[in-house]
Amino acid sequence: MRDKGIWKILAISVVLAIVASSVAVFSAANLEEGIGEKGIDEGGGEGVISLVPPPFIGVAGASEVKGGSAFPEDEAGIAAYINTSQTISIEKIKTIFSKVERVGDNYIVGITPIPDFGGDIGVHVYADTDGWLVAYLKMDEPAAKIMKWETADVNNPNIGVISTTLVDALYKAGEAARVGIVASKIKYYDFEFPNANGMMIFVRTRATHGENLHQVEIPADYMLFEASYYYYIYYYSDYRYDSGSNWEHQETYWDSKLKVDGITIHDASTSYKGDGVYKWWRAFDSYKGAITTGTLHSITISYFPCERDGQGTWTAVDVGSAGVATVLIYRTA
Amino acid sequence: MGIIIKAILLFFIFISTLALVNTASTGITITDAEATYEANLSSVSVPTEPIPVKSIFTSNEGALLEQALYSVSIPTQPIPIKGIFIINEDASFDTSLFAVSIPTEPSPIKKIFAHLEEAKAHEELIFPIKLMNDTTSPIITNITVTNITNNSATVKWDTDEIADSVVKYGKASGIYTEIESNPLFVGNHTIALAKLSPGAKYYFVVNSTDRSGNSAESLEYWFDTSGG
């Protein structure tokens, strides 16, 4: 009992000694830099105090080890994630990757192809043995690449429910790892814009000769971090059997433009002499300042598929379509 | 004799009055006017003031082409329209709305407004705290006070990771009655303090919390405002 009391006194003394010496060091440091007892007074104007904190400055938990996640947050942009609460086999996840970028004892990062209009979208997937699955785009990729068109009929698109390539990648990973993915537990985050708290996707298509318009207005007190688009056209070139029993090329010309407030953002016009196959054209990019807060913007998408017959007459045809998905990353007021 | 003359005068007045009445009953007669103008009612402009149009109501699409709306001007003052009401949408082709300007004043919109889109989805962005497993607080360095005047000052500091910004301050050491903050996550922090008292000493601490909720707070510093 007595021994314990002595040890307590000794321990308290050591702590007091450390604190006292630290304060002394801090005071000395301040004096060395010319910051006297009075600090700056009557400073006015551009008075500046440079305060160098002591080594022990209040950093609660400074002795703790930095987080243990291997997730590459420095390279990630928009992401969808879920904790499956089940152990995930790294080996099973590996089967979905076209390229493995990184692998550790308890995690793996790779790229998985997600089919979409005009070809695959490469989605990065992080998985670890704790049950985390994160599907993400890299921060230098436009967030609009998360739009998933594939379920729509390209000749008559009817976009009712918007899915994302990120969610598809999570389902693909879940299926490979034999773990359940509960849709309602999937959440989104944008590692590129940590102050963003909202994402919106909206879509407009045109499947016949003409143009469609949609409008967007973002409140003036919102912060807009990214406005990007995923723009596609799908066109077709056909052979025809003429009266002379000869196959003849039919020239086609597709005119499609994406405009904001009347200014062309992207021109997808293309001339193509057909060989009887469908063709895709698509682009992903930023609106580059054309979409701003506090202003009503009109976004038009035109689609003019034309075909020239054997006599050289151009006529409009009703195949294919054009579409644009706009993704906004923002912070509400 | 005088009576006879008076009777004759009264008779002429009576006859004249009858003639005028007869003339008026056959149409509007205007005399001594410098000009006359007869307006055709078909060209009459129907004023909408002081009650402006609040909606466009179209029905019976067979009779109303969508182009009919092209030239409609919708007054928005003094009462801005709240919506465009269209029934029988088969007839009201969406291009008819091309020219419509949707006013946002004097009540600015509060949410993102998307119009004529085919589909729309919204997702809240939430930091995955458990995934990142970050239990380390930000490290605060380089605390400075600049632009000190008699009633204001600017406190700056850095953190080794992005975090929010809070300055707690007051005129007594250890008692911080005021607080200024910015919820944005940044690495270089700047907080302006205003409405300070001239010639007063202010004690303050700075505080930053990262996305995982780990907080750090500085020791107490102080500065004096000018004047007083």
XYZ file of C-alpha atoms in Angstrom:
561
model
C 0.000 0.000 0.000
C 2.765 2.379 1.023
C 4.810 1.407 -2.042
C 1.883 2.236 -4.301
C 1.623 5.698 -2.755
C 5.300 6.379 -3.431
C 4.924 5.313 -7.032
C 1.918 7.611 -7.482
C 3.881 10.576 -6.088
C 6.785 9.768 -8.358
C 4.542 9.517 -11.431
C 2.810 12.824 -10.709
C 6.178 14.503 -10.170
C 7.464 13.294 -13.517
C 4.358 14.550 -15.310
C 4.609 17.960 -13.632
C 8.276 18.194 -14.524
C 7.567 17.475 -18.180
C 4.771 20.046 -18.355
C 6.846 22.706 -16.637
C 9.825 22.178 -18.895
C 7.622 22.271 -21.982
C 6.070 25.582 -20.975
C 9.538 26.967 -20.420
C 10.630 25.863 -23.864
C 7.536 27.433 -25.423
C 8.110 30.764 -23.636
C 11.701 30.819 -24.710
C 10.747 30.140 -28.291
C 8.322 33.024 -28.289
C 10.847 35.397 -26.819
C 13.406 34.363 -29.375
C 11.027 35.357 -32.123
C 10.400 38.756 -30.561
C 6.952 38.051 -29.358
C 7.051 39.541 -25.943
C 4.792 39.271 -23.025
C 2.508 41.800 -24.552
C 2.215 40.182 -27.956
C 1.197 42.713 -30.587
C -0.657 45.699 -29.417
C -1.687 48.792 -31.270
C -0.829 46.700 -34.266
C -3.266 48.049 -36.789
C -2.925 47.654 -40.524
C -0.943 44.634 -41.539
C 0.280 43.544 -38.118
C 1.229 39.875 -38.183
C 1.973 37.506 -35.388
C 3.744 34.308 -36.303
C 2.993 31.784 -33.661
C 5.035 28.635 -33.713
C 3.225 26.002 -31.743
C 5.123 23.919 -29.257
C 5.623 20.264 -30.083
C 2.860 19.224 -27.728
C 0.273 21.659 -29.136
C -3.215 20.410 -28.575
C -3.520 17.620 -31.016
C -5.710 15.133 -29.320
C -4.793 11.704 -30.498
C -1.557 12.840 -32.142
C 0.152 9.742 -30.896
C -2.385 7.553 -32.619
C -1.487 5.749 -35.772
C -2.921 7.168 -38.989
C -5.878 5.266 -40.364
C -5.396 1.784 -41.637
C -7.325 1.959 -44.904
C -5.414 1.194 -48.084
C -8.051 2.893 -50.197
C -6.264 5.285 -52.597
C -8.182 8.447 -51.747
C -5.568 10.654 -53.372
C -6.393 9.330 -56.835
C -10.139 8.724 -56.522
C -12.917 10.977 -57.785
C -16.596 10.122 -57.656
C -17.179 6.833 -55.846
C -19.957 4.459 -54.810
C -19.267 2.276 -51.807
C -20.766 -0.289 -49.526
C -19.680 -2.300 -46.521
C -21.004 -5.785 -47.129
C -20.187 -6.847 -43.563
C -18.889 -10.082 -45.020
C -15.390 -11.334 -45.588
C -14.352 -10.789 -49.183
C -11.989 -13.108 -50.983
C -9.303 -11.140 -52.790
C -8.788 -14.037 -55.171
C -12.436 -14.065 -56.199
C -12.506 -10.310 -56.744
C -9.431 -10.557 -58.901
C -11.455 -12.408 -61.550
C -13.435 -9.301 -62.531
C -10.406 -7.170 -63.275
C -9.001 -6.493 -66.713
C -6.033 -5.004 -64.897
C -4.896 -5.309 -61.296
C -3.302 -2.067 -60.152
C -2.417 -2.855 -56.574
C -2.744 -5.768 -54.241
C -1.892 -6.224 -50.583
C -2.444 -8.812 -47.908
C -5.977 -7.665 -47.272
C -6.985 -5.510 -50.236
C -6.937 -5.252 -54.005
C -7.445 -2.425 -56.512
C -8.112 -2.985 -60.193
C -10.114 -1.956 -63.222
C -13.243 -3.771 -64.295
C -14.983 -3.162 -67.644
C -18.661 -2.205 -67.443
C -20.525 -2.521 -70.777
C -22.278 0.623 -71.957
C -23.361 2.411 -75.111
C -20.420 2.499 -77.449
C -18.121 0.276 -75.426
C -16.917 -0.537 -71.961
C -16.368 1.986 -69.201
C -13.359 1.111 -67.071
C -14.355 1.397 -63.427
C -11.830 1.106 -60.612
C -12.789 -1.187 -57.772
C -11.240 -1.383 -54.313
C -12.054 -4.401 -52.172
C -10.736 -5.503 -48.806
C -11.176 -8.464 -46.551
C -13.206 -6.381 -44.074
C -16.047 -6.369 -46.575
C -15.579 -2.970 -48.179
C -16.267 -2.538 -51.873
C -15.637 0.838 -53.485
C -16.234 1.500 -57.191
C -14.766 4.763 -58.374
C -13.573 6.878 -61.259
C -10.204 8.517 -61.069
C -10.254 12.206 -60.235
C -9.109 13.205 -63.728
C -12.123 11.494 -65.300
C -15.389 13.407 -65.743
C -18.011 12.290 -63.271
C -20.497 11.946 -66.156
C -18.884 8.605 -66.973
C -20.962 7.115 -64.199
C -24.080 7.365 -66.418
C -25.276 3.924 -67.425
C -27.127 3.976 -70.746
C -26.990 0.367 -71.671
C -30.428 -0.662 -70.467
C -32.136 1.819 -72.827
C -33.319 0.999 -76.338
C -30.903 2.967 -78.469
C -33.428 3.445 -81.270
C -36.081 4.711 -78.933
C -34.491 5.556 -75.617
C -36.875 5.755 -72.723
C -34.789 6.586 -69.695
C -36.905 5.947 -66.659
C -34.532 4.897 -63.918
C -30.954 6.052 -63.932
C -28.351 3.498 -62.987
C -24.636 4.129 -62.769
C -21.572 2.288 -63.959
C -20.315 2.457 -60.361
C -23.294 0.552 -59.022
C -22.948 -2.013 -61.790
C -19.322 -2.483 -60.811
C -20.324 -3.060 -57.188
C -22.861 -5.686 -58.231
C -20.271 -7.314 -60.461
C -17.771 -7.443 -57.611
C -20.393 -8.700 -55.195
C -21.366 -11.473 -57.555
C -17.759 -12.524 -58.027
C -17.094 -12.500 -54.289
C -20.422 -14.191 -53.513
C -21.453 -11.416 -51.159
C -24.786 -9.685 -51.168
C -25.105 -6.066 -52.330
C -28.053 -4.249 -50.795
C -28.936 -1.355 -53.083
C -30.219 0.846 -50.276
C -26.861 0.626 -48.516
C -24.868 1.933 -51.457
C -23.622 5.456 -50.831
C -21.720 7.983 -52.918
C -18.810 10.286 -52.193
C -16.496 12.416 -54.315
C -12.927 12.255 -53.042
C -11.879 14.959 -55.489
C -14.307 17.470 -54.006
C -14.507 16.823 -50.261
C -16.755 19.830 -49.741
C -19.397 18.558 -52.155
C -22.480 17.059 -50.544
C -24.703 16.409 -53.559
C -24.677 14.870 -57.002
C -27.356 15.109 -59.665
C -27.714 13.289 -62.970
C -30.256 14.292 -65.584
C -30.761 13.025 -69.087
C -32.197 14.118 -72.412
C -32.291 12.119 -75.634
C -33.487 12.615 -79.199
C -34.403 9.648 -81.381
C -35.973 11.391 -84.361
C -35.043 14.192 -86.696
C -34.948 17.401 -84.662
C -33.700 18.693 -81.355
C -34.734 18.492 -77.726
C -34.226 20.989 -75.012
C -33.958 20.782 -71.277
C -33.151 23.431 -68.743
C -31.339 23.599 -65.460
C -30.951 26.278 -62.862
C -28.678 25.849 -59.874
C -29.369 28.162 -56.944
C -26.992 31.097 -56.752
C -25.880 30.203 -53.250
C -24.814 26.658 -54.178
C -21.168 25.826 -54.828
C -20.745 24.007 -58.136
C -17.610 21.870 -58.300
C -18.181 19.987 -61.518
C -20.617 19.970 -64.409
C -19.767 17.296 -66.947
C -21.512 15.421 -69.738
C -21.668 12.035 -71.381
C -22.816 12.594 -74.961
C -23.470 9.832 -77.456
C -24.943 9.346 -80.888
C -25.796 6.062 -82.476
C -26.182 5.931 -86.201
C -26.676 3.358 -88.880
C -25.666 3.005 -92.481
C -27.442 0.615 -94.779
C -27.146 -1.077 -98.135
C -30.060 -1.103 -100.496
C -30.857 -3.431 -103.269
C -31.625 -1.359 -106.324
C -33.637 -2.270 -109.408
C -30.483 -3.160 -111.251
C -29.760 -5.986 -108.816
C -26.560 -4.267 -107.696
C -25.567 -3.538 -104.151
C -24.907 0.110 -103.794
C -23.422 2.193 -101.045
C -25.866 4.587 -99.458
C -24.157 7.610 -97.982
C -25.303 8.771 -94.613
C -24.740 11.987 -92.754
C -25.451 12.484 -89.083
C -25.590 15.950 -87.679
C -25.742 16.159 -83.904
C -24.716 18.949 -81.600
C -24.761 19.566 -77.887
C -25.395 23.211 -77.057
C -25.726 25.271 -73.923
C -27.591 28.552 -74.292
C -27.147 28.336 -78.051
C -23.382 27.856 -77.942
C -22.019 24.588 -79.294
C -20.290 22.590 -76.599
C -19.606 19.522 -78.699
C -20.190 18.782 -82.372
C -20.754 15.121 -83.154
C -21.525 15.595 -86.837
C -20.200 12.761 -88.891
C -20.295 11.634 -92.472
C -20.133 7.947 -93.050
C -20.415 5.745 -96.107
C -22.024 2.670 -94.823
C -21.151 -0.905 -94.798
C -24.334 -1.967 -93.105
C -23.274 -1.630 -89.495
C -24.208 0.486 -86.546
C -21.707 3.049 -85.396
C -21.148 4.778 -82.091
C -19.755 8.148 -81.273
C -19.471 9.360 -77.724
C -17.683 11.980 -75.650
C -17.142 12.672 -71.953
C -16.042 16.086 -70.858
C -16.582 19.071 -68.626
C -18.983 21.831 -69.664
C -16.003 24.109 -69.043
C -17.854 26.906 -67.308
C -20.930 26.906 -69.555
C -23.082 25.758 -66.625
C -23.010 28.170 -63.725
C -25.006 28.825 -60.594
C -27.741 31.410 -60.429
C -28.592 31.281 -64.133
C -31.197 29.341 -66.060
C -29.326 27.351 -68.708
C -30.893 25.704 -71.743
C -29.210 22.528 -72.952
C -30.201 21.337 -76.414
C -29.312 18.136 -78.157
C -29.953 17.861 -81.870
C -30.145 14.767 -83.986
C -30.433 14.851 -87.768
C -29.834 11.420 -89.289
C -29.921 11.622 -93.086
C -29.465 9.144 -95.874
C -28.862 9.670 -99.568
C -30.401 7.231 -101.960
C -29.087 6.032 -105.287
C -30.495 9.110 -107.004
C -28.673 11.432 -104.647
C -31.714 12.542 -102.686
C -31.224 13.126 -98.988
C -33.987 11.997 -96.662
C -34.325 11.820 -92.905
C -34.282 8.344 -91.409
C -35.632 7.140 -88.130
C -32.916 4.990 -86.661
C -30.475 5.489 -83.827
C -30.537 8.320 -81.339
C -28.491 10.920 -79.538
C -28.408 11.549 -75.825
C -26.692 13.573 -73.146
C -26.377 12.879 -69.453
C -25.299 15.787 -67.297
C -23.738 15.234 -63.897
C -23.450 18.016 -61.354
C -21.271 17.826 -58.249
C -22.193 20.569 -55.828
C -22.604 21.769 -52.284
C -25.957 23.028 -51.066
C -26.228 26.320 -49.262
C -99.061 90.794 -78.238
C -96.219 89.749 -75.908
C -98.018 86.574 -75.045
C -98.381 85.620 -78.722
C -94.655 86.127 -79.345
C -93.755 83.965 -76.344
C -96.098 81.222 -77.555
C -94.535 81.246 -81.026
C -91.017 80.946 -79.530
C -92.012 78.022 -77.336
C -93.505 76.274 -80.344
C -90.277 76.576 -82.358
C -88.221 75.275 -79.437
C -90.505 72.239 -79.111
C -90.278 71.454 -82.826
C -86.465 71.764 -82.802
C -86.156 69.371 -79.860
C -88.276 66.766 -81.614
C -86.071 66.990 -84.689
C -82.911 66.363 -82.641
C -84.384 63.356 -80.883
C -85.384 61.832 -84.181
C -81.898 62.321 -85.584
C -80.234 60.659 -82.518
C -82.384 57.582 -82.746
C -80.981 56.729 -86.182
C -77.270 56.660 -85.074
C -74.598 58.492 -83.174
C -74.331 61.986 -84.434
C -71.346 63.962 -83.422
C -71.197 67.594 -84.209
C -68.428 70.118 -83.902
C -65.846 67.387 -83.359
C -62.477 67.933 -85.022
C -62.166 64.241 -85.830
C -64.036 61.004 -85.270
C -62.753 57.451 -85.005
C -64.746 54.277 -84.893
C -62.816 51.317 -83.482
C -63.324 47.812 -84.649
C -63.725 45.641 -81.595
C -61.722 42.822 -83.157
C -58.561 44.854 -82.710
C -59.129 45.880 -79.153
C -56.197 45.152 -76.866
C -57.322 43.450 -73.701
C -55.374 44.766 -70.750
C -54.150 42.321 -68.183
C -53.363 44.865 -65.552
C -53.775 45.117 -62.689
C -54.266 41.338 -62.529
C -51.515 39.604 -64.519
C -51.914 36.228 -66.136
C -50.990 33.471 -63.713
C -51.221 30.494 -65.962
C -51.746 29.391 -69.513
C -54.687 27.091 -69.770
C -54.955 25.126 -72.980
C -57.566 22.563 -73.793
C -59.167 21.037 -76.823
C -55.897 20.373 -78.530
C -57.518 19.988 -81.912
C -58.194 23.701 -81.999
C -54.996 24.954 -80.446
C -51.757 24.359 -82.249
C -48.692 24.333 -80.144
C -47.441 27.333 -82.070
C -50.184 29.316 -80.458
C -48.038 29.612 -77.390
C -45.016 30.901 -79.214
C -46.119 34.484 -79.162
C -47.652 34.520 -75.720
C -45.928 36.899 -73.419
C -46.319 35.944 -69.799
C -46.209 38.909 -67.472
C -44.235 38.153 -64.391
C -44.626 41.413 -62.574
C -45.770 42.276 -60.017
C -46.703 38.660 -59.303
C -44.276 36.133 -60.793
C -45.818 32.999 -62.217
C -45.520 29.901 -60.114
C -45.994 27.357 -62.826
C -47.241 26.637 -66.291
C -50.421 24.652 -66.319
C -51.015 22.610 -69.416
C -53.539 19.864 -69.875
C -53.935 17.445 -72.707
C -50.202 17.193 -73.118
C -50.501 15.400 -76.440
C -51.212 18.777 -77.923
C -48.864 20.918 -75.939
C -45.657 19.974 -77.649
C -42.741 20.701 -75.425
C -41.164 23.061 -77.931
C -43.948 25.441 -77.105
C -42.113 26.193 -73.887
C -38.908 27.210 -75.600
C -39.574 30.882 -75.317
C -40.856 30.856 -71.799
C -38.617 32.569 -69.327
C -39.141 31.301 -65.826
C -38.653 34.084 -63.360
C -36.759 33.445 -60.186
C -37.129 36.862 -58.662
C -38.058 38.018 -56.147
C -37.993 34.493 -54.737
C -34.785 32.747 -55.867
C -34.899 28.994 -56.276
C -33.778 26.894 -53.357
C -33.092 23.622 -55.105
C -31.665 22.641 -58.439
C -34.328 23.113 -61.052
C -34.275 20.714 -63.989
C -36.964 21.058 -66.622
C -37.941 18.804 -69.512
C -35.384 16.182 -68.597
C -36.374 12.584 -69.225
C -34.927 11.249 -66.040
C -33.217 12.675 -63.016
C -31.437 11.214 -60.034
C -29.970 12.797 -56.970
C -27.504 11.333 -54.523
C -26.218 12.688 -51.271
C -22.436 12.500 -50.992
C -21.332 11.007 -47.681
C -17.760 10.547 -46.511
C -17.070 6.868 -45.740
C -15.718 7.317 -42.229
C -15.378 3.634 -41.385
C -13.721 2.802 -44.678
C -11.028 5.420 -44.165
C -10.549 4.338 -40.544
C -8.843 7.613 -39.712
C -8.469 8.168 -35.968
C -5.752 10.787 -36.192
C -6.546 14.402 -35.506
C -5.294 17.170 -37.783
C -2.010 18.793 -36.796
C -2.352 22.554 -36.423
C 0.608 24.745 -37.383
C 1.502 28.293 -38.442
C -1.098 30.197 -36.449
C -0.957 33.874 -37.313
C -3.062 36.950 -36.711
C -3.076 39.523 -39.503
C -4.914 42.670 -40.495
C -5.452 43.793 -36.925
C -7.458 46.993 -36.735
C -9.416 48.635 -33.972
C -12.389 46.359 -34.607
C -11.242 43.406 -36.670
C -8.532 40.809 -37.174
C -7.855 37.764 -39.318
C -6.707 34.481 -37.825
C -4.897 32.012 -40.080
C -3.468 28.554 -39.578
C -2.601 25.384 -41.457
C -3.490 21.750 -40.936
C -1.749 18.688 -42.330
C -5.063 17.370 -43.703
C -8.242 19.080 -44.790
C -10.476 20.071 -41.904
C -13.009 22.708 -40.927
C -12.181 26.025 -39.236
C -13.274 27.346 -35.859
C -11.975 30.262 -33.820
C -13.242 30.631 -30.270
C -12.384 33.944 -28.625
C -13.144 36.314 -25.795
C -11.742 39.076 -23.629
C -10.867 36.849 -20.693
C -8.325 34.085 -20.757
C -9.969 30.696 -20.994
C -13.444 32.145 -21.466
C -14.425 32.219 -25.092
C -17.728 33.949 -25.486
C -17.589 34.337 -29.261
C -17.107 31.872 -32.067
C -16.513 32.164 -35.802
C -16.422 29.125 -38.044
C -16.378 27.824 -41.588
C -17.584 24.274 -42.298
C -15.593 23.891 -45.538
C -12.729 21.412 -45.399
C -9.450 23.172 -46.205
C -5.770 22.896 -45.418
C -5.096 26.643 -45.161
C -7.554 28.208 -42.765
C -8.641 31.839 -42.614
C -11.235 33.224 -40.245
C -12.067 36.915 -40.055
C -13.109 38.333 -36.693
C -15.252 41.447 -36.793
C -17.043 43.771 -34.394
C -14.160 43.681 -31.949
C -13.723 46.369 -29.317
C -10.976 48.956 -29.844
C -7.946 48.745 -27.571
C -8.938 45.371 -26.178
C -7.032 42.166 -25.594
C -8.601 39.100 -27.127
C -7.732 35.530 -26.184
C -8.434 32.789 -28.689
C -7.960 29.176 -29.662
C -8.311 27.652 -33.110
C -9.953 24.314 -33.705
C -10.143 22.028 -36.717
C -12.089 18.816 -37.226
C -11.392 16.485 -40.128
C -13.951 14.560 -42.194
C -13.759 11.615 -39.833
C -14.632 13.767 -36.854
C -11.168 13.923 -35.305
C -10.619 17.322 -33.689
C -7.580 19.301 -32.673
C -7.447 22.512 -30.727
C -4.552 24.885 -30.268
C -3.279 26.406 -27.108
C -4.574 29.822 -26.216
C -3.122 32.849 -27.986
C -3.970 36.506 -27.748
C -3.729 39.792 -29.594
C -4.573 43.452 -28.924
C -6.787 45.543 -31.155
C -5.652 49.071 -31.957
C -7.256 52.273 -30.751
C -9.163 52.592 -27.540
